[in-house]
Amino acid sequence: MFFGITDIWTYVIGAFLIILLPGPNSLYVLTTAAQRGVRQGYRAAAGVFIGDTVLMVLAAAGVASLLRSTPILFNVVKYAGAGYLAWIGFQMLRGAWRSWRTPAAAQAAPAPQRSAENPLRKALVISLMNPKAILFFISFFIQFVDPAYGAPVLSFLILGTICQLFSVLYLSALIFGGTFLANQFRARRKLAAGLTSGVGALFIGFGARLATATLG
């Protein structure tokens, strides 16, 4: 046992695979980097890091058992999160449709709504309003800490650091990959609009999945 962690290498492998699973958080970071550059991509990534930290604290505080024992609370969080993800998807589809129909010369002017959007706040809300991810993350996170260990805070800190390290590396790869693809597709306006439509459809799919999530 390593500082109260029952099986650290199983956790390392599991956390690595979980981070690699596609989801709304990583997809939003990738899209933000592709549309607005590296700096804004890292602002979105910061929102994900903060959201993950909040989930870790909630896991240590035992919120998973509260959600399981209070189905009404779970349903409120579930449907709010599903609605928010679907709304983001519809916004992306609407933006892609406008981009498709707008002449190329008219797109030289910057879109004011994009500059006003705060990617950190939006990524944070996406992270915190994903109830299925919350339950899965909390259930996975807590099972590697020995309840008899005298300093469980240290155990959770080590587990959280490992998870955040993987997240930094993965999101950084997505950010630079997204900006590279954006540069390649900059002159292909309709192709970019098609890709944005696909991302929007995925977000709507994420919302539909959350709406049908169960406590099991």
GROMACS .gro file of C-alpha atoms in nm:
model
  216
    1MET     CA    1   0.000   0.000   0.000
    2PHE     CA    2   0.136   0.341  -0.104
    3PHE     CA    3   0.027   0.627   0.129
    4GLY     CA    4  -0.313   0.471   0.182
    5ILE     CA    5  -0.364   0.387  -0.187
    6THR     CA    6  -0.461   0.022  -0.218
    7ASP     CA    7  -0.350  -0.045  -0.578
    8ILE     CA    8  -0.180   0.256  -0.733
    9TRP     CA    9  -0.081   0.094  -1.064
   10THR     CA   10  -0.435  -0.022  -1.134
   11TYR     CA   11  -0.547   0.334  -1.064
   12VAL     CA   12  -0.279   0.479  -1.294
   13ILE     CA   13  -0.385   0.255  -1.583
   14GLY     CA   14  -0.754   0.313  -1.519
   15ALA     CA   15  -0.717   0.691  -1.487
   16PHE     CA   16  -0.516   0.705  -1.809
   17LEU     CA   17  -0.784   0.515  -2.001
   18ILE     CA   18  -1.066   0.722  -1.849
   19ILE     CA   19  -0.895   1.048  -1.948
   20LEU     CA   20  -0.863   0.922  -2.306
   21LEU     CA   21  -1.235   0.851  -2.335
   22PRO     CA   22  -1.399   1.118  -2.555
   23GLY     CA   23  -1.646   1.339  -2.376
   24PRO     CA   24  -1.792   1.691  -2.373
   25ASN     CA   25  -1.498   1.835  -2.177
   26SER     CA   26  -1.223   1.729  -2.415
   27LEU     CA   27  -1.441   1.800  -2.718
   28TYR     CA   28  -1.509   2.155  -2.601
   29VAL     CA   29  -1.137   2.220  -2.540
   30LEU     CA   30  -1.052   2.087  -2.887
   31THR     CA   31  -1.321   2.300  -3.051
   32THR     CA   32  -1.219   2.614  -2.862
   33ALA     CA   33  -0.854   2.570  -2.959
   34ALA     CA   34  -0.946   2.511  -3.323
   35GLN     CA   35  -1.170   2.818  -3.339
   36ARG     CA   36  -0.987   3.063  -3.114
   37GLY     CA   37  -0.626   2.950  -3.075
   38VAL     CA   38  -0.391   2.806  -2.815
   39ARG     CA   39  -0.444   3.071  -2.547
   40GLN     CA   40  -0.822   3.035  -2.541
   41GLY     CA   41  -0.784   2.658  -2.562
   42TYR     CA   42  -0.583   2.661  -2.240
   43ARG     CA   43  -0.844   2.884  -2.078
   44ALA     CA   44  -1.100   2.618  -2.157
   45ALA     CA   45  -0.861   2.352  -2.025
   46ALA     CA   46  -0.827   2.550  -1.702
   47GLY     CA   47  -1.203   2.525  -1.659
   48VAL     CA   48  -1.177   2.148  -1.694
   49PHE     CA   49  -0.894   2.134  -1.438
   50ILE     CA   50  -1.098   2.336  -1.188
   51GLY     CA   51  -1.404   2.120  -1.251
   52ASP     CA   52  -1.204   1.802  -1.196
   53THR     CA   53  -1.064   1.944  -0.872
   54VAL     CA   54  -1.415   2.020  -0.749
   55LEU     CA   55  -1.522   1.664  -0.833
   56MET     CA   56  -1.225   1.526  -0.639
   57VAL     CA   57  -1.317   1.732  -0.334
   58LEU     CA   58  -1.677   1.617  -0.362
   59ALA     CA   59  -1.559   1.258  -0.391
   60ALA     CA   60  -1.356   1.292  -0.073
   61ALA     CA   61  -1.658   1.449   0.099
   62GLY     CA   62  -1.884   1.156   0.010
   63VAL     CA   63  -2.124   1.329  -0.226
   64ALA     CA   64  -2.165   1.012  -0.434
   65SER     CA   65  -2.365   0.850  -0.155
   66LEU     CA   66  -2.583   1.163  -0.131
   67LEU     CA   67  -2.672   1.148  -0.501
   68ARG     CA   68  -2.746   0.778  -0.480
   69SER     CA   69  -2.968   0.820  -0.176
   70THR     CA   70  -3.154   1.122  -0.322
   71PRO     CA   71  -3.294   1.036  -0.666
   72ILE     CA   72  -3.473   1.372  -0.695
   73LEU     CA   73  -3.144   1.560  -0.655
   74PHE     CA   74  -2.980   1.331  -0.908
   75ASN     CA   75  -3.259   1.392  -1.160
   76VAL     CA   76  -3.236   1.769  -1.118
   77VAL     CA   77  -2.862   1.764  -1.186
   78LYS     CA   78  -2.906   1.513  -1.468
   79TYR     CA   79  -3.168   1.705  -1.664
   80ALA     CA   80  -2.998   2.040  -1.608
   81GLY     CA   81  -2.672   1.899  -1.740
   82ALA     CA   82  -2.843   1.729  -2.035
   83GLY     CA   83  -3.022   2.052  -2.129
   84TYR     CA   84  -2.702   2.255  -2.109
   85LEU     CA   85  -2.506   2.016  -2.330
   86ALA     CA   86  -2.789   2.006  -2.584
   87TRP     CA   87  -2.806   2.387  -2.584
   88ILE     CA   88  -2.432   2.407  -2.661
   89GLY     CA   89  -2.484   2.160  -2.945
   90PHE     CA   90  -2.767   2.365  -3.096
   91GLN     CA   91  -2.554   2.680  -3.070
   92MET     CA   92  -2.275   2.508  -3.263
   93LEU     CA   93  -2.517   2.386  -3.529
   94ARG     CA   94  -2.661   2.735  -3.567
   95GLY     CA   95  -2.313   2.888  -3.597
   96ALA     CA   96  -2.213   2.628  -3.855
   97TRP     CA   97  -2.528   2.696  -4.058
   98ARG     CA   98  -2.458   3.069  -4.057
   99SER     CA   99  -2.098   3.008  -4.159
  100TRP     CA  100  -2.213   2.783  -4.442
  101ARG     CA  101  -2.455   3.043  -4.581
  102THR     CA  102  -2.243   3.356  -4.524
  103PRO     CA  103  -2.022   3.460  -4.818
  104ALA     CA  104  -1.650   3.420  -4.755
  105ALA     CA  105  -1.584   3.795  -4.786
  106ALA     CA  106  -1.835   3.873  -4.514
  107GLN     CA  107  -1.652   3.646  -4.268
  108ALA     CA  108  -1.346   3.868  -4.258
  109ALA     CA  109  -1.507   4.068  -3.976
  110PRO     CA  110  -1.459   3.904  -3.635
  111ALA     CA  111  -1.763   3.763  -3.458
  112PRO     CA  112  -1.826   3.968  -3.143
  113GLN     CA  113  -2.012   3.692  -2.963
  114ARG     CA  114  -1.705   3.467  -2.971
  115SER     CA  115  -1.480   3.730  -2.815
  116ALA     CA  116  -1.735   3.787  -2.537
  117GLU     CA  117  -1.760   3.417  -2.450
  118ASN     CA  118  -1.559   3.303  -2.151
  119PRO     CA  119  -1.419   2.957  -2.234
  120LEU     CA  120  -1.299   2.896  -1.876
  121ARG     CA  121  -1.644   2.951  -1.729
  122LYS     CA  122  -1.817   2.753  -2.000
  123ALA     CA  123  -1.579   2.455  -1.965
  124LEU     CA  124  -1.624   2.465  -1.587
  125VAL     CA  125  -2.003   2.450  -1.619
  126ILE     CA  126  -1.977   2.164  -1.870
  127SER     CA  127  -1.756   1.972  -1.625
  128LEU     CA  128  -1.978   2.026  -1.323
  129MET     CA  129  -2.311   1.960  -1.497
  130ASN     CA  130  -2.229   1.612  -1.620
  131PRO     CA  131  -2.397   1.383  -1.363
  132LYS     CA  132  -2.300   1.053  -1.525
  133ALA     CA  133  -1.935   1.161  -1.530
  134ILE     CA  134  -1.967   1.274  -1.169
  135LEU     CA  135  -2.094   0.936  -1.050
  136PHE     CA  136  -1.842   0.740  -1.256
  137PHE     CA  137  -1.549   0.956  -1.150
  138ILE     CA  138  -1.645   0.954  -0.784
  139SER     CA  139  -1.703   0.578  -0.778
  140PHE     CA  140  -1.369   0.509  -0.946
  141PHE     CA  141  -1.175   0.764  -0.741
  142ILE     CA  142  -1.274   0.659  -0.391
  143GLN     CA  143  -1.228   0.284  -0.424
  144PHE     CA  144  -0.846   0.314  -0.421
  145VAL     CA  145  -0.824   0.484  -0.080
  146ASP     CA  146  -0.797   0.266   0.231
  147PRO     CA  147  -1.054   0.404   0.482
  148ALA     CA  148  -0.832   0.285   0.768
  149TYR     CA  149  -0.538   0.502   0.658
  150GLY     CA  150  -0.461   0.782   0.903
  151ALA     CA  151  -0.422   1.062   0.645
  152PRO     CA  152  -0.674   1.003   0.364
  153VAL     CA  153  -0.631   1.362   0.244
  154LEU     CA  154  -0.279   1.270   0.132
  155SER     CA  155  -0.414   0.965  -0.055
  156PHE     CA  156  -0.671   1.176  -0.239
  157LEU     CA  157  -0.407   1.440  -0.316
  158ILE     CA  158  -0.178   1.182  -0.479
  159LEU     CA  159  -0.463   1.030  -0.680
  160GLY     CA  160  -0.581   1.374  -0.789
  161THR     CA  161  -0.232   1.481  -0.895
  162ILE     CA  162  -0.194   1.170  -1.114
  163CYS     CA  163  -0.531   1.232  -1.278
  164GLN     CA  164  -0.460   1.600  -1.340
  165LEU     CA  165  -0.118   1.521  -1.489
  166PHE     CA  166  -0.278   1.291  -1.746
  167SER     CA  167  -0.543   1.556  -1.812
  168VAL     CA  168  -0.281   1.828  -1.873
  169LEU     CA  169  -0.092   1.611  -2.122
  170TYR     CA  170  -0.405   1.496  -2.304
  171LEU     CA  171  -0.570   1.838  -2.328
  172SER     CA  172  -0.242   1.997  -2.439
  173ALA     CA  173  -0.225   1.745  -2.724
  174LEU     CA  174  -0.583   1.831  -2.819
  175ILE     CA  175  -0.514   2.205  -2.806
  176PHE     CA  176  -0.212   2.195  -3.036
  177GLY     CA  177  -0.377   1.936  -3.258
  178GLY     CA  178  -0.686   2.155  -3.282
  179THR     CA  179  -0.492   2.467  -3.379
  180PHE     CA  180  -0.298   2.269  -3.641
  181LEU     CA  181  -0.620   2.140  -3.796
  182ALA     CA  182  -0.770   2.489  -3.785
  183ASN     CA  183  -0.477   2.626  -3.984
  184GLN     CA  184  -0.519   2.349  -4.241
  185PHE     CA  185  -0.892   2.411  -4.280
  186ARG     CA  186  -0.882   2.791  -4.255
  187ALA     CA  187  -0.945   2.839  -4.625
  188ARG     CA  188  -1.198   2.555  -4.644
  189ARG     CA  189  -1.495   2.733  -4.494
  190LYS     CA  190  -1.760   2.476  -4.577
  191LEU     CA  191  -1.547   2.190  -4.450
  192ALA     CA  192  -1.496   2.376  -4.121
  193ALA     CA  193  -1.871   2.436  -4.097
  194GLY     CA  194  -1.931   2.064  -4.154
  195LEU     CA  195  -1.689   1.971  -3.876
  196THR     CA  196  -1.855   2.218  -3.640
  197SER     CA  197  -2.192   2.063  -3.725
  198GLY     CA  198  -2.054   1.722  -3.635
  199VAL     CA  199  -1.927   1.849  -3.300
  200GLY     CA  200  -2.264   2.012  -3.231
  201ALA     CA  201  -2.442   1.685  -3.307
  202LEU     CA  202  -2.209   1.505  -3.064
  203PHE     CA  203  -2.296   1.753  -2.788
  204ILE     CA  204  -2.666   1.693  -2.850
  205GLY     CA  205  -2.591   1.320  -2.830
  206PHE     CA  206  -2.409   1.372  -2.498
  207GLY     CA  207  -2.715   1.555  -2.368
  208ALA     CA  208  -2.949   1.276  -2.479
  209ARG     CA  209  -2.725   1.019  -2.311
  210LEU     CA  210  -2.728   1.211  -1.984
  211ALA     CA  211  -3.106   1.246  -1.997
  212THR     CA  212  -3.136   0.866  -1.999
  213ALA     CA  213  -2.866   0.804  -1.736
  214THR     CA  214  -2.966   0.607  -1.425
  215LEU     CA  215  -2.824   0.567  -1.079
  216GLY     CA  216  -2.719   0.215  -1.172
   0.00000   0.00000   0.00000
